[in-house]
Amino acid sequence: MVKELVQQAIDQGIPAQDILEQGLLSGMGMIGEKFKNNEVYVPEVLVAARAMNMGTALLKPLIAEAGIESVGKVCIGTVQGDLHDIGKNLVKMMMEGKGLEVIDLGTDVPPEKFVEAVVENGCQIICCSALLTTTMGVMEEVVKAVEAAGLRDKVKVMVGGAPVTDAYCQQIGADKYTADAASAADAAVELCRELAG
Amino acid sequence: MKTEGVEVVLNGTCHLVDRGTRISRLLTPSHGVSMICGGKGVCRKCRVRAWGELSPLTDREKECFTKEEQQAGYRLACCTTVEGPCRILTDSPGHSRICAEGVMPDFRWDPCFTDYGAAIDVGTTTLALHLYDRCSLRAEVAAPNPQSVFGGDVISRITQSLEGKGAELSTCIRQALSSLLTEGAVKAGIPVTAIDSMVITGNTTMLYLLTGRDVRCLSQAPFEADHLFGETLTAEELELPCRASVYLTPCISAFVGGDITTALLASGIYQSEHTAMLADIGTNGEIALFHNGELLCCATAAGPAFEGAGLSMGMTGMTGAIDRLTVEGRRLRCHVIDEAAPIGICGSGIVDAIACLLKLEQLDETGRLMEDPVVLDGEVRLTGQDVRMIQLAKGAIRAGMETLLHYARISAEDLQELAIAGGFGRYIDVGNAAAIGLIPTVSADRVRVLGNAALVGADMILLDKRAALQASAIAAQTRTVELSGDPVFRDQYVENMGFWNDENG
Ligand code: B12
């Protein structure tokens, strides 16, 4: 369905950038708002994200051709010792829905891996997800690893997951916490803008 | 049912039954009559009142009831048979905060103690004890697990233990068990030192904390327990106030503990001919499936929503909790425990509330409330966020069931039995649980509510010398399906987060 519509739009000569922003991303933005307000939930967001991904797959080559830059680059993962990934996947989708390029490191990600991903891909933001009170502590190690690698002023660290709080974020010296995936995406765009400006 | 049967009026409803039928066979779990000893006439818990043509009073019953009680028609359901037309009344099921009761299958009575034995279930939230002499149940005691001050769920306690509070946690539970034993002994009118044998069951974490083992292996992926118990210690080693031997039940894996082993033992599903599932619907949400001689299990980490925790007005099933909801006309009707003013809602009420709100179309299948929050009764409300928490919990439990069915290559229709264990399971409305998709839709006669099956299984180990071997065999033979990273579980989870049930697609 979405695929056909996107193809139609391409065939009509609408610029890829416009299809993406006014078609797909704005749709995802609406879903994000509804998610924030508790009007839709995880399954609906996943369906929407799947649809969006089908559309973006068609647009990717065109956008690359046109040499349009992404809003920013992010790497995301569930921290070492933790295998919960549903929340992390939602954050990833919402961020993609805001036009960010997201590198997914998967689950059980040790601190060094986050740092490596930043070095290799030039990410502006590291996103850590933790769902267990026993693995939350790894987030602090990520912050320390970033410091140790001398990258602290170049990348921002975002943290989240059910047991994480704003106070905890500040306590471990991370940069940003949000409670839900849609706000996480907004915050990430904001942080990228700050870093650029 | 045969037409030439005799007429029995059970709680006002007429049944035709064969002459010679035992009253206990006419009772279902909804009657709230417990048969701890499985109909052996030893536990004396299955009191009912009956009048009419019945078998004569047995010696057990004469011992058990006073003259006045006998005149009032009191009988033990497991000792009395129907000989002609009669009337039976069960007392309305009382609500206890902590469920220490359960249904026991048939087994051989051959206790492993000399004078007195105790079976204990160390639950994350509650502790329960049964004390027996060579003939019958002598005392029943329950109490909250005082470790709760260290955190409500197992992971929080593990965290505390890793932060240097391990010794405190084990002292805490040992003292609690000591008081429980003492209380039981007082009730039974014996000195606590007369207890010579004990069986303690509990989840893997509880047994680790009780024995003071290092819990590090339970704290992080890959979550592999380095010890699975199924061994006998002495009461002294555990600082318990008697000289008993203490058998700790065998665990299956890090998150499928000895309590599930004993629940399986009590359910008997592993030795039946048919395909059956056992679900313990609590914070950890353990599920086991028996099919083709194989036992599969998993732990779904549902969270405490069905125990009332984490919801804006959730509470345990005590006075003031809404425990039942029905739709009357186009409106909700709430029942409150002890007919008190409503102050919150407990697990069984939550299941009913969702089912009723769906029926009234005040909640749609995606979990969106038309009006947020919605008032249930008086000041008690349910918020949109509450519904989301319930979706997370119920989705996880159902997805666990579907994942096991998937790996056994069968579907819910193939289940000949669905046994529900745990304190919460005891009070839920099975029809509503299916309506919200918490359990698959299976016909009501295939659902069996077991109550505290973990404790009943521990009783069986205490009362039948051979049962410990059976428990070890169950634990050894059960294969745990690890749900982390499992793509089937993840898909099922998302699919089952909404309130689509098997009927509405
Ligand atoms: C589903 C689930 C599982 C599944 C995971 C499947 C999967 N592929 O992810 C399974 C069954 C495998 C599982 C296993 C375990 N689980 Co679990 N699990 C849950 C459950 C039910 C829901 C979690 C979830 O997916 N939520 C939905 C998502 C969308 O929410 P979320 O992750 O919070 O994400 C949102 C926000 O937090 C935010 N966010 C998330 N990440 C990030 C990152 C950033 C940077 C930002 C800004 C925001 C952000 O955005 C998201 C969307 O808005 C919870 C209980 C509950 N009801 O919440 C327990 C729970 C998290 N699990 C728990 C436990 C104990 C375990 C186990 C240790 C035990 C067990 N029984 O098996 C294992 C450990 C596995 C491991 N190694 O990690 C406990 C943790 C307790 C504690 N004190 O820490 C919980 C709370 C249940 C409980 N009370 O007992 N679990």
PDB file of C-alpha atoms in Angstrom, chain B residues 210-340:
ATOM      1  CA  LEU B 210      17.670 -18.239  51.929  1.00  0.00           C
ATOM      2  CA  THR B 211      20.811 -20.327  51.656  1.00  0.00           C
ATOM      3  CA  GLY B 212      23.037 -17.265  51.341  1.00  0.00           C
ATOM      4  CA  ARG B 213      24.480 -18.122  47.946  1.00  0.00           C
ATOM      5  CA  ASP B 214      26.132 -15.543  45.709  1.00  0.00           C
ATOM      6  CA  VAL B 215      23.424 -14.246  43.352  1.00  0.00           C
ATOM      7  CA  ARG B 216      25.732 -12.700  40.768  1.00  0.00           C
ATOM      8  CA  CYS B 217      24.929 -15.374  38.174  1.00  0.00           C
ATOM      9  CA  LEU B 218      21.241 -14.470  38.444  1.00  0.00           C
ATOM     10  CA  SER B 219      21.816 -10.781  37.876  1.00  0.00           C
ATOM     11  CA  GLN B 220      22.922 -10.477  34.249  1.00  0.00           C
ATOM     12  CA  ALA B 221      22.682 -12.230  30.899  1.00  0.00           C
ATOM     13  CA  PRO B 222      23.109 -15.131  30.250  1.00  0.00           C
ATOM     14  CA  PHE B 223      21.292 -15.753  33.566  1.00  0.00           C
ATOM     15  CA  GLU B 224      22.601 -19.221  34.277  1.00  0.00           C
ATOM     16  CA  ALA B 225      22.021 -20.464  37.812  1.00  0.00           C
ATOM     17  CA  ASP B 226      25.138 -22.163  39.177  1.00  0.00           C
ATOM     18  CA  HIS B 227      23.082 -24.234  41.598  1.00  0.00           C
ATOM     19  CA  LEU B 228      19.643 -25.777  41.270  1.00  0.00           C
ATOM     20  CA  PHE B 229      19.053 -27.281  44.749  1.00  0.00           C
ATOM     21  CA  GLY B 230      17.006 -30.478  45.098  1.00  0.00           C
ATOM     22  CA  GLU B 231      19.010 -31.272  48.216  1.00  0.00           C
ATOM     23  CA  THR B 232      18.629 -31.814  51.922  1.00  0.00           C
ATOM     24  CA  LEU B 233      20.157 -29.469  54.490  1.00  0.00           C
ATOM     25  CA  THR B 234      19.611 -29.208  58.218  1.00  0.00           C
ATOM     26  CA  ALA B 235      17.423 -26.664  59.965  1.00  0.00           C
ATOM     27  CA  GLU B 236      20.495 -25.621  61.920  1.00  0.00           C
ATOM     28  CA  GLU B 237      22.335 -24.599  58.757  1.00  0.00           C
ATOM     29  CA  LEU B 238      19.426 -22.334  57.900  1.00  0.00           C
ATOM     30  CA  GLU B 239      19.134 -21.062  61.490  1.00  0.00           C
ATOM     31  CA  LEU B 240      15.625 -22.440  61.858  1.00  0.00           C
ATOM     32  CA  PRO B 241      14.405 -23.265  65.370  1.00  0.00           C
ATOM     33  CA  CYS B 242      14.263 -27.060  65.221  1.00  0.00           C
ATOM     34  CA  ARG B 243      16.365 -30.092  64.427  1.00  0.00           C
ATOM     35  CA  ALA B 244      14.625 -30.997  61.199  1.00  0.00           C
ATOM     36  CA  SER B 245      16.069 -32.064  57.907  1.00  0.00           C
ATOM     37  CA  VAL B 246      15.171 -29.508  55.242  1.00  0.00           C
ATOM     38  CA  TYR B 247      14.583 -30.502  51.659  1.00  0.00           C
ATOM     39  CA  LEU B 248      14.930 -27.642  49.164  1.00  0.00           C
ATOM     40  CA  THR B 249      12.981 -28.377  46.015  1.00  0.00           C
ATOM     41  CA  PRO B 250      14.837 -28.689  42.697  1.00  0.00           C
ATOM     42  CA  CYS B 251      14.795 -25.651  40.393  1.00  0.00           C
ATOM     43  CA  ILE B 252      14.577 -25.860  36.614  1.00  0.00           C
ATOM     44  CA  SER B 253      16.568 -22.751  35.672  1.00  0.00           C
ATOM     45  CA  ALA B 254      17.404 -19.242  36.864  1.00  0.00           C
ATOM     46  CA  PHE B 255      13.867 -17.933  36.430  1.00  0.00           C
ATOM     47  CA  VAL B 256      11.884 -21.147  36.558  1.00  0.00           C
ATOM     48  CA  GLY B 257      12.281 -22.221  40.163  1.00  0.00           C
ATOM     49  CA  GLY B 258      11.508 -24.991  42.593  1.00  0.00           C
ATOM     50  CA  ASP B 259       8.049 -23.495  43.051  1.00  0.00           C
ATOM     51  CA  ILE B 260       7.245 -24.350  39.454  1.00  0.00           C
ATOM     52  CA  THR B 261       8.620 -27.850  39.923  1.00  0.00           C
ATOM     53  CA  THR B 262       6.273 -28.398  42.850  1.00  0.00           C
ATOM     54  CA  ALA B 263       3.381 -26.714  41.043  1.00  0.00           C
ATOM     55  CA  LEU B 264       3.951 -29.160  38.185  1.00  0.00           C
ATOM     56  CA  LEU B 265       4.004 -32.003  40.677  1.00  0.00           C
ATOM     57  CA  ALA B 266       0.703 -30.843  42.174  1.00  0.00           C
ATOM     58  CA  SER B 267      -0.881 -30.256  38.769  1.00  0.00           C
ATOM     59  CA  GLY B 268      -0.072 -33.781  37.681  1.00  0.00           C
ATOM     60  CA  ILE B 269      -0.011 -32.611  34.059  1.00  0.00           C
ATOM     61  CA  TYR B 270       3.322 -34.318  33.424  1.00  0.00           C
ATOM     62  CA  GLN B 271       1.844 -37.755  33.920  1.00  0.00           C
ATOM     63  CA  SER B 272      -1.412 -37.314  32.085  1.00  0.00           C
ATOM     64  CA  GLU B 273      -2.154 -38.763  28.694  1.00  0.00           C
ATOM     65  CA  HIS B 274      -3.124 -35.474  27.156  1.00  0.00           C
ATOM     66  CA  THR B 275      -1.612 -32.169  26.161  1.00  0.00           C
ATOM     67  CA  ALA B 276      -1.788 -29.712  29.014  1.00  0.00           C
ATOM     68  CA  MET B 277      -0.502 -26.323  30.049  1.00  0.00           C
ATOM     69  CA  LEU B 278       0.246 -24.902  33.480  1.00  0.00           C
ATOM     70  CA  ALA B 279       0.420 -21.148  33.984  1.00  0.00           C
ATOM     71  CA  ASP B 280       1.445 -19.353  37.135  1.00  0.00           C
ATOM     72  CA  ILE B 281       0.198 -15.845  36.544  1.00  0.00           C
ATOM     73  CA  GLY B 282       2.307 -13.639  38.781  1.00  0.00           C
ATOM     74  CA  THR B 283       5.125 -11.117  38.460  1.00  0.00           C
ATOM     75  CA  ASN B 284       7.397 -13.634  36.815  1.00  0.00           C
ATOM     76  CA  GLY B 285       4.660 -15.384  34.801  1.00  0.00           C
ATOM     77  CA  GLU B 286       5.962 -18.943  34.429  1.00  0.00           C
ATOM     78  CA  ILE B 287       4.350 -21.235  31.883  1.00  0.00           C
ATOM     79  CA  ALA B 288       4.877 -24.977  31.325  1.00  0.00           C
ATOM     80  CA  LEU B 289       3.573 -27.121  28.493  1.00  0.00           C
ATOM     81  CA  PHE B 290       3.320 -30.899  28.509  1.00  0.00           C
ATOM     82  CA  HIS B 291       3.007 -32.467  25.090  1.00  0.00           C
ATOM     83  CA  ASN B 292       4.027 -35.846  23.739  1.00  0.00           C
ATOM     84  CA  GLY B 293       5.825 -36.752  26.931  1.00  0.00           C
ATOM     85  CA  GLU B 294       7.900 -33.586  26.886  1.00  0.00           C
ATOM     86  CA  LEU B 295       7.865 -30.649  29.289  1.00  0.00           C
ATOM     87  CA  LEU B 296       8.705 -27.178  27.983  1.00  0.00           C
ATOM     88  CA  CYS B 297       8.696 -24.077  30.137  1.00  0.00           C
ATOM     89  CA  CYS B 298       9.479 -20.384  30.115  1.00  0.00           C
ATOM     90  CA  ALA B 299       9.397 -17.294  32.334  1.00  0.00           C
ATOM     91  CA  THR B 300       7.710 -14.244  30.853  1.00  0.00           C
ATOM     92  CA  ALA B 301       8.626 -11.461  33.304  1.00  0.00           C
ATOM     93  CA  ALA B 302       5.130  -9.996  33.049  1.00  0.00           C
ATOM     94  CA  GLY B 303       5.589  -7.506  35.851  1.00  0.00           C
ATOM     95  CA  PRO B 304       3.317  -7.025  38.855  1.00  0.00           C
ATOM     96  CA  ALA B 305       0.291  -5.406  37.166  1.00  0.00           C
ATOM     97  CA  PHE B 306      -1.971  -8.357  37.980  1.00  0.00           C
ATOM     98  CA  GLU B 307      -0.873  -8.224  41.576  1.00  0.00           C
ATOM     99  CA  GLY B 308      -2.127  -4.678  41.625  1.00  0.00           C
ATOM    100  CA  ALA B 309       1.319  -3.065  41.767  1.00  0.00           C
ATOM    101  CA  GLY B 310       2.326  -0.368  39.312  1.00  0.00           C
ATOM    102  CA  LEU B 311      -1.239   0.724  38.579  1.00  0.00           C
ATOM    103  CA  SER B 312      -2.499   4.101  39.754  1.00  0.00           C
ATOM    104  CA  MET B 313      -5.096   2.513  42.035  1.00  0.00           C
ATOM    105  CA  GLY B 314      -3.947  -1.087  42.100  1.00  0.00           C
ATOM    106  CA  MET B 315      -3.845  -3.015  45.369  1.00  0.00           C
ATOM    107  CA  THR B 316      -3.758  -6.563  46.665  1.00  0.00           C
ATOM    108  CA  GLY B 317      -6.988  -8.442  47.226  1.00  0.00           C
ATOM    109  CA  MET B 318      -7.935  -7.105  50.628  1.00  0.00           C
ATOM    110  CA  THR B 319     -10.807  -5.170  52.174  1.00  0.00           C
ATOM    111  CA  GLY B 320     -11.791  -2.268  49.951  1.00  0.00           C
ATOM    112  CA  ALA B 321     -10.476  -3.730  46.717  1.00  0.00           C
ATOM    113  CA  ILE B 322     -12.806  -4.054  43.756  1.00  0.00           C
ATOM    114  CA  ASP B 323     -12.520  -7.745  42.945  1.00  0.00           C
ATOM    115  CA  ARG B 324     -15.421  -8.324  40.539  1.00  0.00           C
ATOM    116  CA  LEU B 325     -17.062  -6.261  37.856  1.00  0.00           C
ATOM    117  CA  THR B 326     -20.051  -7.024  35.712  1.00  0.00           C
ATOM    118  CA  VAL B 327     -22.029  -5.125  33.131  1.00  0.00           C
ATOM    119  CA  GLU B 328     -25.615  -4.455  34.084  1.00  0.00           C
ATOM    120  CA  GLY B 329     -27.720  -2.619  31.589  1.00  0.00           C
ATOM    121  CA  ARG B 330     -25.134  -0.333  30.034  1.00  0.00           C
ATOM    122  CA  ARG B 331     -23.320   0.268  33.273  1.00  0.00           C
ATOM    123  CA  LEU B 332     -20.526  -1.166  35.352  1.00  0.00           C
ATOM    124  CA  ARG B 333     -21.376  -2.883  38.587  1.00  0.00           C
ATOM    125  CA  CYS B 334     -18.545  -3.410  41.052  1.00  0.00           C
ATOM    126  CA  HIS B 335     -18.181  -5.798  43.921  1.00  0.00           C
ATOM    127  CA  VAL B 336     -15.872  -4.698  46.715  1.00  0.00           C
ATOM    128  CA  ILE B 337     -14.187  -7.143  49.088  1.00  0.00           C
ATOM    129  CA  ASP B 338     -16.000  -7.215  52.434  1.00  0.00           C
ATOM    130  CA  GLU B 339     -18.632  -4.922  50.916  1.00  0.00           C
ATOM    131  CA  ALA B 340     -16.487  -2.005  52.026  1.00  0.00           C
TER     132      ALA B 340
END
